[in-house]
């Protein structure tokens, strides 16, 4: 009885592409079939998948494939994600993109970042240790730091006027930058509460400690601690209200 890479000689050509585990794959997966029978493969061995159509040469495709296998390594940082339905498609996207962009590190980091985000959304509370100071570091702005499980609803300057986002947040955490203790998110930066900006009723933003007046100079407004304070004013004798460039 014949079996293995050469088929099984049973008169049925449809079951010849049988993997070592017994799974029969379609003709379109001939590279997977051939690669499954490779014995003692090393990094120097180009597989069939590396020889197929791709945006780069076989050698660069192999490098991309080996890099992206970090996503599907059961003992790697993404091991808990392997049962999710998007794993294979994101892995293939990673290989293609890395191959097309000549194995650029920033492209690889972006692919892993997307993979980690998708995994944490699908598995709430999952902490993935994949970044380091030397591998895909995330640069956070001043007064903030990298957090592997940062709140998806961080405390903001708007919380000074309402209930905190975090107390009513129902979204799972995700890796990213979080404001340091004592700081609040104000737009895209972290500031102390007393430096929070303000929004007027028309939606115009004013930085903290800013002072401005209305069109007829009858009201003065100040942005203090994220809140607009107003007071009546009037022009002094022999003066008039005009608009001028600062």
XYZ file of N, CA and C in Angstrom:
738
model
N 0.839 -1.184 0.000
C 0.000 0.000 0.000
C 0.880 1.241 0.000
N 0.608 2.163 -0.922
C 1.407 3.377 -1.047
C 0.697 4.532 -0.347
N 1.449 5.349 0.387
C 0.888 6.554 1.001
C 1.992 7.576 1.148
N 1.598 8.808 1.474
C 2.601 9.837 1.663
C 2.588 10.875 0.570
N 3.750 11.449 0.297
C 3.869 12.564 -0.627
C 3.419 12.191 -2.043
N 3.610 10.955 -2.437
C 3.302 10.523 -3.807
C 1.852 10.083 -3.995
N 1.023 10.143 -2.950
C -0.360 9.719 -3.112
C -0.590 8.325 -2.544
N -1.739 7.731 -2.860
C -2.050 6.434 -2.249
C -2.439 5.339 -3.241
N -2.412 5.649 -4.545
C -2.655 4.620 -5.575
C -3.992 3.907 -5.378
N -5.055 4.668 -5.036
C -6.350 4.026 -4.868
C -7.289 4.311 -6.029
N -6.739 4.896 -7.093
C -7.537 5.196 -8.268
C -8.344 6.472 -8.162
N -8.220 7.196 -7.046
C -8.956 8.435 -6.843
C -7.965 9.581 -6.679
N -7.851 10.400 -7.701
C -6.866 11.487 -7.670
C -7.268 12.608 -6.719
N -8.518 12.617 -6.303
C -9.003 13.703 -5.462
C -8.509 13.640 -4.021
N -7.985 12.481 -3.624
C -7.519 12.381 -2.237
C -6.007 12.240 -2.134
N -5.313 12.637 -3.201
C -3.855 12.485 -3.200
C -3.151 13.531 -2.343
N -3.740 14.722 -2.237
C -3.091 15.770 -1.434
C -3.494 15.619 0.026
N -2.961 14.578 0.653
C -3.287 14.264 2.036
C -2.101 14.628 2.937
N -2.382 15.461 3.958
C -1.332 15.879 4.885
C -0.953 14.719 5.799
N 0.192 14.795 6.459
C 0.608 13.720 7.381
C -0.430 13.405 8.456
N -1.261 14.395 8.819
C -2.283 14.145 9.840
C -3.569 13.561 9.262
N -3.567 13.297 7.949
C -4.725 12.686 7.304
C -5.658 13.664 6.628
N -5.475 14.969 6.863
C -6.352 15.980 6.250
C -6.097 16.074 4.752
N -7.165 16.089 3.959
C -7.050 16.242 2.510
C -7.264 17.711 2.165
N -6.306 18.300 1.458
C -6.405 19.711 1.084
C -6.696 19.826 -0.406
N -7.345 20.925 -0.838
C -7.659 21.109 -2.262
C -6.411 21.420 -3.081
N -6.544 21.328 -4.383
C -5.413 21.600 -5.275
C -4.845 22.999 -5.078
N -5.702 23.929 -4.690
C -5.246 25.301 -4.501
C -4.269 25.436 -3.331
N -4.204 24.387 -2.479
C -3.314 24.418 -1.322
C -2.133 23.479 -1.502
N -1.659 23.372 -2.742
C -0.577 22.421 -3.018
C 0.715 22.779 -2.288
N 0.956 24.089 -2.047
C 2.154 24.475 -1.305
C 2.080 23.981 0.142
N 0.910 24.112 0.752
C 0.728 23.616 2.108
C 0.960 22.106 2.152
N 0.440 21.400 1.140
C 0.620 19.953 1.076
C 2.103 19.583 0.981
N 2.802 20.209 0.060
C 4.223 19.888 -0.110
C 5.040 20.220 1.120
N 4.773 21.389 1.705
C 5.537 21.819 2.878
C 5.283 20.918 4.082
N 4.092 20.311 4.145
C 3.766 19.477 5.301
C 4.618 18.210 5.351
N 5.202 17.828 4.219
C 6.006 16.605 4.179
C 7.507 16.873 4.256
N 7.876 18.146 4.444
C 9.297 18.470 4.582
C 9.800 17.949 5.927
N 10.934 17.280 5.897
C 11.516 16.708 7.112
C 12.801 17.464 7.451
N 12.917 17.880 8.719
C 14.145 18.550 9.164
C 14.366 19.898 8.520
N 13.294 20.651 8.298
C 13.428 21.970 7.667
C 14.208 22.919 8.575
N 15.013 23.758 7.979
C 15.762 24.786 8.710
C 15.456 26.142 8.094
N 15.977 27.189 8.701
C 15.756 28.526 8.173
C 16.374 28.692 6.788
N 17.305 27.815 6.430
C 17.952 27.906 5.128
C 17.149 27.194 4.038
N 16.104 26.505 4.424
C 15.309 25.731 3.478
C 14.117 26.555 3.021
N 14.039 26.872 1.734
C 12.900 27.588 1.187
C 11.743 26.611 1.009
N 10.581 26.970 1.528
C 9.407 26.124 1.394
C 8.599 26.520 0.162
N 7.631 25.680 -0.172
C 6.802 25.964 -1.337
C 6.076 27.282 -1.227
N 5.644 27.613 -0.022
C 4.932 28.866 0.169
C 5.812 30.064 -0.155
N 7.136 29.908 -0.005
C 8.057 30.993 -0.329
C 8.261 31.137 -1.835
N 7.956 30.079 -2.582
C 8.193 30.071 -4.019
C 6.970 30.526 -4.810
N 5.822 30.659 -4.135
C 4.597 31.049 -4.822
C 4.551 32.528 -5.138
N 3.434 32.977 -5.765
C 3.287 34.397 -6.115
C 3.340 35.278 -4.868
N 4.140 36.323 -4.914
C 4.249 37.254 -3.793
C 4.891 38.535 -4.302
N 4.826 39.609 -3.526
C 5.404 40.883 -3.970
C 6.920 40.967 -3.787
N 7.562 39.877 -3.393
C 9.019 39.919 -3.223
C 9.629 38.589 -3.646
N 10.952 38.509 -3.602
C 11.630 37.283 -4.015
C 11.504 36.209 -2.924
N 11.766 34.944 -3.264
C 11.584 33.849 -2.301
C 12.351 34.030 -0.993
N 13.574 34.546 -1.092
C 14.379 34.715 0.112
C 13.768 35.744 1.061
N 13.300 36.879 0.509
C 12.679 37.898 1.348
C 11.337 37.419 1.887
N 10.638 36.605 1.096
C 9.366 36.053 1.557
C 9.601 35.134 2.751
N 10.669 34.362 2.682
C 10.990 33.469 3.800
C 11.287 34.277 5.064
N 12.053 35.365 4.915
C 12.357 36.210 6.073
C 11.078 36.773 6.676
N 10.172 37.244 5.809
C 8.909 37.799 6.286
C 8.086 36.729 7.000
N 8.044 35.539 6.421
C 7.266 34.448 7.016
C 7.806 34.081 8.394
N 9.105 33.984 8.508
C 9.705 33.611 9.792
C 9.481 34.691 10.845
N 9.524 35.954 10.421
C 9.270 37.051 11.366
C 7.827 36.987 11.871
N 6.888 36.872 10.931
C 5.466 36.912 11.282
C 5.006 35.678 12.044
N 5.799 34.616 12.039
C 5.421 33.426 12.790
C 5.373 33.690 14.291
N 5.861 34.856 14.710
C 5.715 35.258 16.112
C 4.233 35.301 16.494
N 3.383 35.622 15.508
C 1.939 35.693 15.760
C 1.320 34.338 16.050
N 1.871 33.290 15.451
C 1.237 31.969 15.528
C 2.072 30.975 16.337
N 3.010 31.491 17.105
C 3.836 30.653 17.960
C 3.087 30.381 19.262
N 2.745 29.125 19.500
C 1.941 28.770 20.675
C 2.620 29.121 21.983
N 3.944 29.183 22.006
C 4.668 29.512 23.233
C 5.130 30.968 23.247
N 4.727 31.739 22.226
C 5.117 33.138 22.142
C 4.153 34.044 22.879
N 4.347 35.345 22.752
C 3.518 36.306 23.498
C 2.048 36.314 23.085
N 1.756 35.817 21.880
C 0.372 35.824 21.394
C -0.284 34.452 21.484
N 0.295 33.567 22.298
C -0.208 32.201 22.397
C -1.685 32.116 22.755
N -2.161 33.017 23.620
C -3.564 32.980 24.037
C -4.525 33.368 22.920
N -3.999 33.937 21.846
C -4.857 34.418 20.765
C -5.083 33.379 19.668
N -4.376 32.272 19.705
C -4.338 31.364 18.562
C -5.675 30.753 18.184
N -6.622 30.685 19.089
C -7.907 30.086 18.745
C -8.881 31.041 18.086
N -8.497 32.297 17.911
C -9.398 33.301 17.346
C -9.470 33.187 15.826
N -10.628 33.549 15.266
C -10.858 33.283 13.849
C -10.078 34.170 12.889
N -9.508 35.272 13.363
C -8.799 36.176 12.464
C -7.292 35.939 12.426
N -6.809 34.997 13.198
C -5.363 34.799 13.337
C -4.693 34.519 11.993
N -5.201 33.557 11.245
C -4.555 33.189 9.986
C -4.560 34.327 8.979
N -5.676 35.057 8.883
C -5.738 36.144 7.903
C -4.774 37.268 8.270
N -4.666 37.596 9.571
C -3.720 38.645 9.966
C -2.278 38.187 9.814
N -2.044 36.911 10.021
C -0.702 36.370 9.795
C -0.329 36.496 8.319
N -1.245 36.116 7.433
C -0.978 36.213 5.999
C -0.807 37.668 5.569
N -1.602 38.571 6.152
C -1.441 40.002 5.850
C -0.066 40.488 6.286
N 0.378 40.016 7.441
C 1.697 40.400 7.958
C 2.794 39.969 6.993
N 2.722 38.720 6.545
C 3.734 38.205 5.620
C 3.740 39.011 4.328
N 2.566 39.260 3.784
C 2.467 39.998 2.522
C 3.029 41.409 2.669
N 2.591 42.125 3.725
C 3.038 43.510 3.909
C 4.534 43.591 4.176
N 5.027 42.703 5.015
C 6.453 42.717 5.341
C 7.277 42.396 4.107
N 6.762 41.488 3.305
C 7.425 41.111 2.056
C 7.434 42.298 1.087
N 6.285 42.961 0.943
C 6.161 44.074 0.005
C 7.019 45.263 0.407
N 7.199 45.468 1.712
C 7.973 46.615 2.196
C 9.378 46.227 2.650
N 9.864 45.128 2.059
C 11.268 44.721 2.253
C 11.633 44.563 3.722
N 10.733 43.926 4.483
C 10.973 43.566 5.882
C 11.307 44.765 6.772
N 10.643 45.884 6.508
C 10.848 47.061 7.351
C 10.303 46.819 8.756
N 11.065 47.235 9.755
C 10.684 47.006 11.145
C 9.397 47.733 11.517
N 9.202 48.955 11.000
C 7.996 49.696 11.363
C 6.736 49.025 10.828
N 6.851 48.371 9.678
C 5.712 47.648 9.101
C 5.392 46.429 9.961
N 6.438 45.743 10.402
C 6.248 44.579 11.263
C 5.611 44.987 12.591
N 6.088 46.084 13.174
C 5.536 46.554 14.450
C 4.078 46.946 14.301
N 3.721 47.570 13.176
C 2.329 47.967 12.941
C 1.432 46.735 12.832
N 1.945 45.681 12.191
C 1.165 44.446 12.057
C 0.946 43.797 13.421
N 1.967 43.783 14.256
C 1.842 43.200 15.594
C 0.937 44.049 16.477
N 1.019 45.354 16.325
C 0.165 46.260 17.096
C -1.311 45.982 16.775
N -1.613 45.846 15.493
C -2.991 45.555 15.080
C -3.439 44.193 15.603
N -2.532 43.226 15.551
C -2.848 41.876 16.022
C -3.145 41.900 17.528
N -2.324 42.599 18.287
C -2.515 42.682 19.738
C -3.833 43.374 20.078
N -4.151 44.437 19.353
C -5.404 45.165 19.598
C -6.612 44.278 19.331
N -6.580 43.548 18.205
C -7.693 42.658 17.868
C -7.843 41.553 18.912
N -6.732 41.041 19.384
C -6.758 39.971 20.373
C -7.340 40.467 21.690
N -6.912 41.647 22.130
C -7.401 42.169 23.405
C -8.888 42.516 23.340
N -9.375 42.914 22.174
C -10.807 43.181 22.027
C -11.607 41.884 22.079
N -11.040 40.835 21.480
C -11.739 39.548 21.454
C -11.648 38.818 22.791
N -10.556 39.053 23.515
C -10.338 38.401 24.813
C -10.120 39.487 25.867
N -11.190 40.123 26.337
C -11.071 41.237 27.282
C -10.210 40.900 28.500
N -9.343 41.848 28.842
C -8.493 41.673 30.011
C -7.191 40.948 29.744
N -7.007 40.463 28.509
C -5.778 39.747 28.173
C -4.599 40.720 28.113
N -3.547 40.407 28.826
C -2.336 41.231 28.814
C -1.290 40.524 27.965
N -0.797 41.210 26.948
C 0.155 40.616 26.006
C 1.507 41.303 26.164
N 2.490 40.543 26.588
C 3.840 41.087 26.778
C 4.642 40.897 25.487
N 4.556 41.841 24.574
C 5.286 41.670 23.319
C 6.229 42.830 22.994
N 5.997 43.995 23.552
C 6.903 45.126 23.304
C 8.028 45.146 24.333
N 9.086 45.835 23.985
C 10.168 46.097 24.933
C 10.823 47.412 24.540
N 11.776 47.847 25.314
C 12.452 49.109 25.009
C 13.276 49.024 23.735
N 13.570 47.801 23.293
C 14.376 47.628 22.085
C 13.593 46.996 20.935
N 12.376 46.536 21.203
C 11.565 45.908 20.151
C 10.203 46.594 20.086
N 9.964 47.308 18.992
C 8.699 48.017 18.769
C 8.290 48.879 19.964
N 9.195 49.705 20.514
C 8.803 50.536 21.659
C 7.724 51.532 21.265
N 6.822 51.831 22.184
C 5.765 52.806 21.932
C 6.161 54.118 22.599
N 6.369 55.138 21.789
C 6.775 56.439 22.316
C 5.544 57.193 22.819
N 5.523 57.469 24.094
C 4.400 58.198 24.691
C 4.814 59.635 24.970
N 3.854 60.538 24.914
C 4.138 61.958 25.117
C 4.486 62.230 26.578
N 4.918 63.442 26.842
C 5.298 63.836 28.192
C 4.125 63.649 29.154
N 4.431 63.249 30.374
C 3.451 62.996 31.441
C 2.563 61.783 31.151
N 3.043 60.877 30.304
C 2.303 59.639 30.047
C 3.297 58.489 29.933
N 2.793 57.270 29.973
C 3.654 56.099 29.951
C 2.952 54.946 29.230
N 3.738 53.964 28.801
C 3.177 52.792 28.126
C 2.531 51.865 29.147
N 1.338 51.378 28.820
C 0.601 50.468 29.689
C 0.096 49.306 28.841
N 0.396 48.066 29.265
C -0.030 46.897 28.512
C -1.535 46.674 28.580
N -2.187 47.293 29.545
C -3.646 47.159 29.676
C -4.212 48.515 30.094
N -4.084 49.493 29.198
C -4.555 50.844 29.489
C -6.072 50.929 29.344
N -6.691 51.776 30.135
C -8.140 51.949 30.072
C -8.547 52.472 28.698
N -9.634 51.921 28.162
C -10.173 52.405 26.890
C -11.000 53.663 27.089
N -11.258 54.013 28.341
C -12.024 55.224 28.673
C -11.250 56.009 29.721
N -10.105 56.581 29.365
C -9.272 57.259 30.361
C -9.934 58.510 30.924
N -9.498 58.895 32.115
C -10.006 60.120 32.735
C -9.544 61.326 31.924
N -10.468 62.203 31.621
C -10.168 63.377 30.811
C -10.555 64.653 31.553
N -10.199 65.788 30.954
C -10.561 67.066 31.550
C -12.076 67.231 31.627
N -12.804 66.577 30.739
C -14.265 66.674 30.764
C -14.835 66.078 32.046
N -14.077 65.172 32.691
C -14.556 64.550 33.925
C -14.647 65.544 35.080
N -13.980 66.687 34.947
C -14.063 67.702 35.997
C -15.472 68.269 36.084
N -16.238 68.109 34.980
C -17.593 68.669 34.936
C -18.667 67.586 34.928
N -18.244 66.312 34.949
C -19.221 65.217 34.914
C -18.609 63.976 35.541
N -19.346 62.872 35.473
C -18.861 61.607 36.027
C -17.651 61.120 35.239
N -16.677 60.546 35.906
C -15.470 60.052 35.257
C -15.797 58.984 34.229
N -15.090 59.037 33.091
C -15.248 58.018 32.049
C -14.982 56.629 32.596
N -13.966 56.516 33.452
C -13.522 55.201 33.901
C -14.557 54.532 34.797
N -15.354 55.316 35.526
C -16.329 54.714 36.432
C -17.501 54.096 35.677
N -17.727 54.506 34.440
C -18.835 53.952 33.664
C -18.343 53.265 32.382
N -17.067 52.955 32.322
C -16.492 52.340 31.122
C -16.840 50.852 31.059
N -17.330 50.430 29.916
C -17.665 49.013 29.718
C -16.735 48.354 28.711
N -15.807 49.106 28.143
C -14.886 48.562 27.152
C -13.678 47.931 27.838
N -13.133 46.905 27.197
C -11.973 46.222 27.757
C -10.721 47.081 27.575
N -9.702 46.788 28.358
C -8.455 47.534 28.249
C -7.727 47.160 26.969
N -6.780 47.985 26.602
C -5.931 47.693 25.444
C -4.588 48.363 25.674
N -3.553 47.853 25.034
C -2.241 48.454 25.239
C -2.211 49.846 24.625
N -1.421 50.709 25.234
C -1.302 52.063 24.722
C -0.679 52.981 25.754
N -0.770 54.266 25.505
C -0.217 55.260 26.427
C -1.290 55.696 27.421
N -0.906 55.830 28.661
C -1.819 56.272 29.715
C -1.185 57.450 30.449
N -2.025 58.384 30.868
C -1.508 59.552 31.599
C -0.929 59.114 32.946
N 0.126 59.784 33.365
C 0.714 59.516 34.677
C -0.297 59.857 35.770
N -0.074 59.301 36.946
C -0.964 59.554 38.088
C -1.075 61.053 38.362
N -2.304 61.535 38.522
C -2.538 62.945 38.803
C -2.782 63.785 37.567
N -2.598 63.184 36.368
C -2.791 63.914 35.123
C -4.069 63.454 34.428
N -4.642 64.360 33.629
C -5.855 64.059 32.878
C -5.588 64.244 31.395
N -6.319 63.487 30.578
C -6.167 63.593 29.128
C -6.922 64.820 28.634
N -6.215 65.684 27.926
C -6.813 66.896 27.362
C -6.492 66.912 25.876
N -7.412 66.414 25.071
C -7.118 66.262 23.643
C -6.139 65.118 23.448
N -4.945 65.416 22.963
C -3.927 64.384 22.759
C -2.756 64.521 23.720
N -2.928 65.288 24.803
C -1.836 65.454 25.769
C -2.354 65.281 27.189
N -1.442 65.031 28.117
C -1.800 64.841 29.524
C -1.405 66.085 30.309
N -2.339 66.604 31.083
C -2.098 67.843 31.828
C -2.603 67.684 33.253
N -2.136 68.575 34.129
C -2.664 68.633 35.485
C -4.080 69.210 35.430
N -4.928 68.871 36.389
C -6.318 69.365 36.363
C -6.421 70.877 36.205
N -5.530 71.609 36.867
C -5.613 73.067 36.803
C -5.212 73.620 35.432
N -4.633 72.776 34.599
C -4.217 73.213 33.263
C -5.166 72.735 32.169
N -6.292 72.145 32.563
C -7.255 71.656 31.575
C -7.831 72.806 30.764
N -8.074 72.557 29.491
C -8.689 73.551 28.618
C -10.201 73.547 28.770
N -10.864 74.419 28.023
C -12.325 74.563 28.128
C -12.949 74.596 26.736
N -14.195 74.170 26.669
C -15.002 74.294 25.459
C -16.159 75.235 25.766
N -16.349 76.246 24.888
C -17.493 77.128 25.098
C -18.739 76.502 24.471
N -19.915 77.081 24.675
C -21.148 76.493 24.137
C -21.122 76.275 22.631
N -20.301 77.043 21.916
C -20.213 76.899 20.456
C -19.223 75.821 20.043
N -18.553 75.207 21.030
C -17.598 74.152 20.721
C -16.185 74.627 20.477
N -15.909 75.909 20.741
C -14.552 76.432 20.564
C -13.686 76.046 21.767
N -12.455 75.627 21.481
C -11.548 75.187 22.555
C -10.639 76.340 22.983
N -10.438 76.456 24.299
C -9.532 77.454 24.858
C -8.579 76.763 25.829
N -7.279 76.970 25.689
C -6.317 76.367 26.628
C -6.549 76.856 28.048
N -6.058 76.092 29.010
C -6.180 76.490 30.404
C -5.560 77.853 30.664
N -6.153 78.605 31.581
C -5.675 79.934 31.994
C -5.827 80.992 30.901
N -6.638 80.704 29.891
C -6.880 81.684 28.824
C -8.003 82.646 29.232
N -7.874 83.918 28.819
C -8.908 84.922 29.060
C -9.348 85.510 27.724
N -10.659 85.674 27.523
C -11.173 86.276 26.304
C -12.483 86.999 26.610
N -12.939 87.818 25.669
C -14.176 88.586 25.861
C -15.128 88.312 24.709
N -16.406 88.682 24.890
C -17.378 88.503 23.821
C -17.270 89.649 22.819
N -18.117 89.620 21.779
C -17.980 90.566 20.666
C -18.187 92.020 21.066
N -19.047 92.278 22.041
C -19.284 93.686 22.428
C -18.574 94.079 23.721
N -17.640 93.225 24.140
C -16.810 93.510 25.316
C -17.635 93.723 26.592
N -18.761 93.054 26.675
C -19.582 93.189 27.884
C -19.357 92.033 28.860
N -18.724 90.962 28.373
C -18.468 89.797 29.227
C -17.022 89.333 29.048
N -16.409 88.988 30.163
C -15.060 88.427 30.127
C -15.127 86.973 30.593
N -14.386 86.114 29.900
C -14.390 84.691 30.225
C -12.979 84.236 30.575
N -12.888 83.320 31.524
C -11.604 82.737 31.911
C -11.744 81.212 31.969
N -10.750 80.526 31.450
C -10.728 79.059 31.527
C -9.868 78.672 32.723
N -10.519 78.157 33.762
C -9.820 77.789 34.996
C -10.244 76.387 35.408
N -9.260 75.495 35.562
C -9.535 74.107 35.963
C -10.565 73.435 35.056
N -10.495 73.737 33.763
C -11.398 73.104 32.818
C -12.790 73.678 32.806
N -13.020 74.765 33.560
C -14.348 75.376 33.654
C -14.281 76.837 33.228
N -15.282 77.272 32.470
C -15.333 78.669 32.033
C -16.019 79.513 33.105
N -15.329 80.541 33.563
C -15.900 81.491 34.518
C -16.128 82.812 33.796
N -17.232 83.448 34.036
C -17.545 84.682 33.334
C -17.871 85.811 34.307
N -17.627 87.020 33.845
C -17.914 88.205 34.671
C -18.261 89.371 33.753
N -19.082 90.282 34.253
C -19.470 91.466 33.486
C -18.312 92.466 33.440
N -18.110 93.055 32.289
C -17.076 94.076 32.142
C -17.641 95.210 31.281
N -16.926 96.294 31.210
C -17.299 97.408 30.328
C -16.034 98.161 29.962
N -16.082 98.814 28.823
C -14.920 99.578 28.389
C -14.799 100.860 29.227
N -13.590 101.270 29.467
C -13.362 102.479 30.253
C -13.753 103.702 29.434
N -13.846 104.826 30.074
C -14.262 106.075 29.422
C -13.346 106.414 28.242
N -13.935 106.875 27.152
C -13.224 107.267 25.945
C -12.520 106.088 25.252
N -13.043 104.888 25.428
C -12.504 103.717 24.704
C -13.666 102.984 24.047
N -13.367 102.155 23.087
C -14.405 101.397 22.413
C -13.956 99.973 22.173
N -14.934 99.091 21.953
C -14.653 97.667 21.759
C -14.310 97.415 20.291
N -13.144 96.878 20.014
C -12.720 96.553 18.652
C -12.049 95.186 18.659
N -11.926 94.648 17.457
C -11.219 93.364 17.271
C -9.809 93.665 16.776
N -8.821 93.079 17.381
C -7.443 93.314 16.937
C -6.671 92.003 16.988
N -5.656 91.913 16.171
C -4.816 90.717 16.162
C -3.846 90.765 17.330
N -3.686 89.593 17.972
C -2.779 89.538 19.120
C -1.349 89.640 18.647
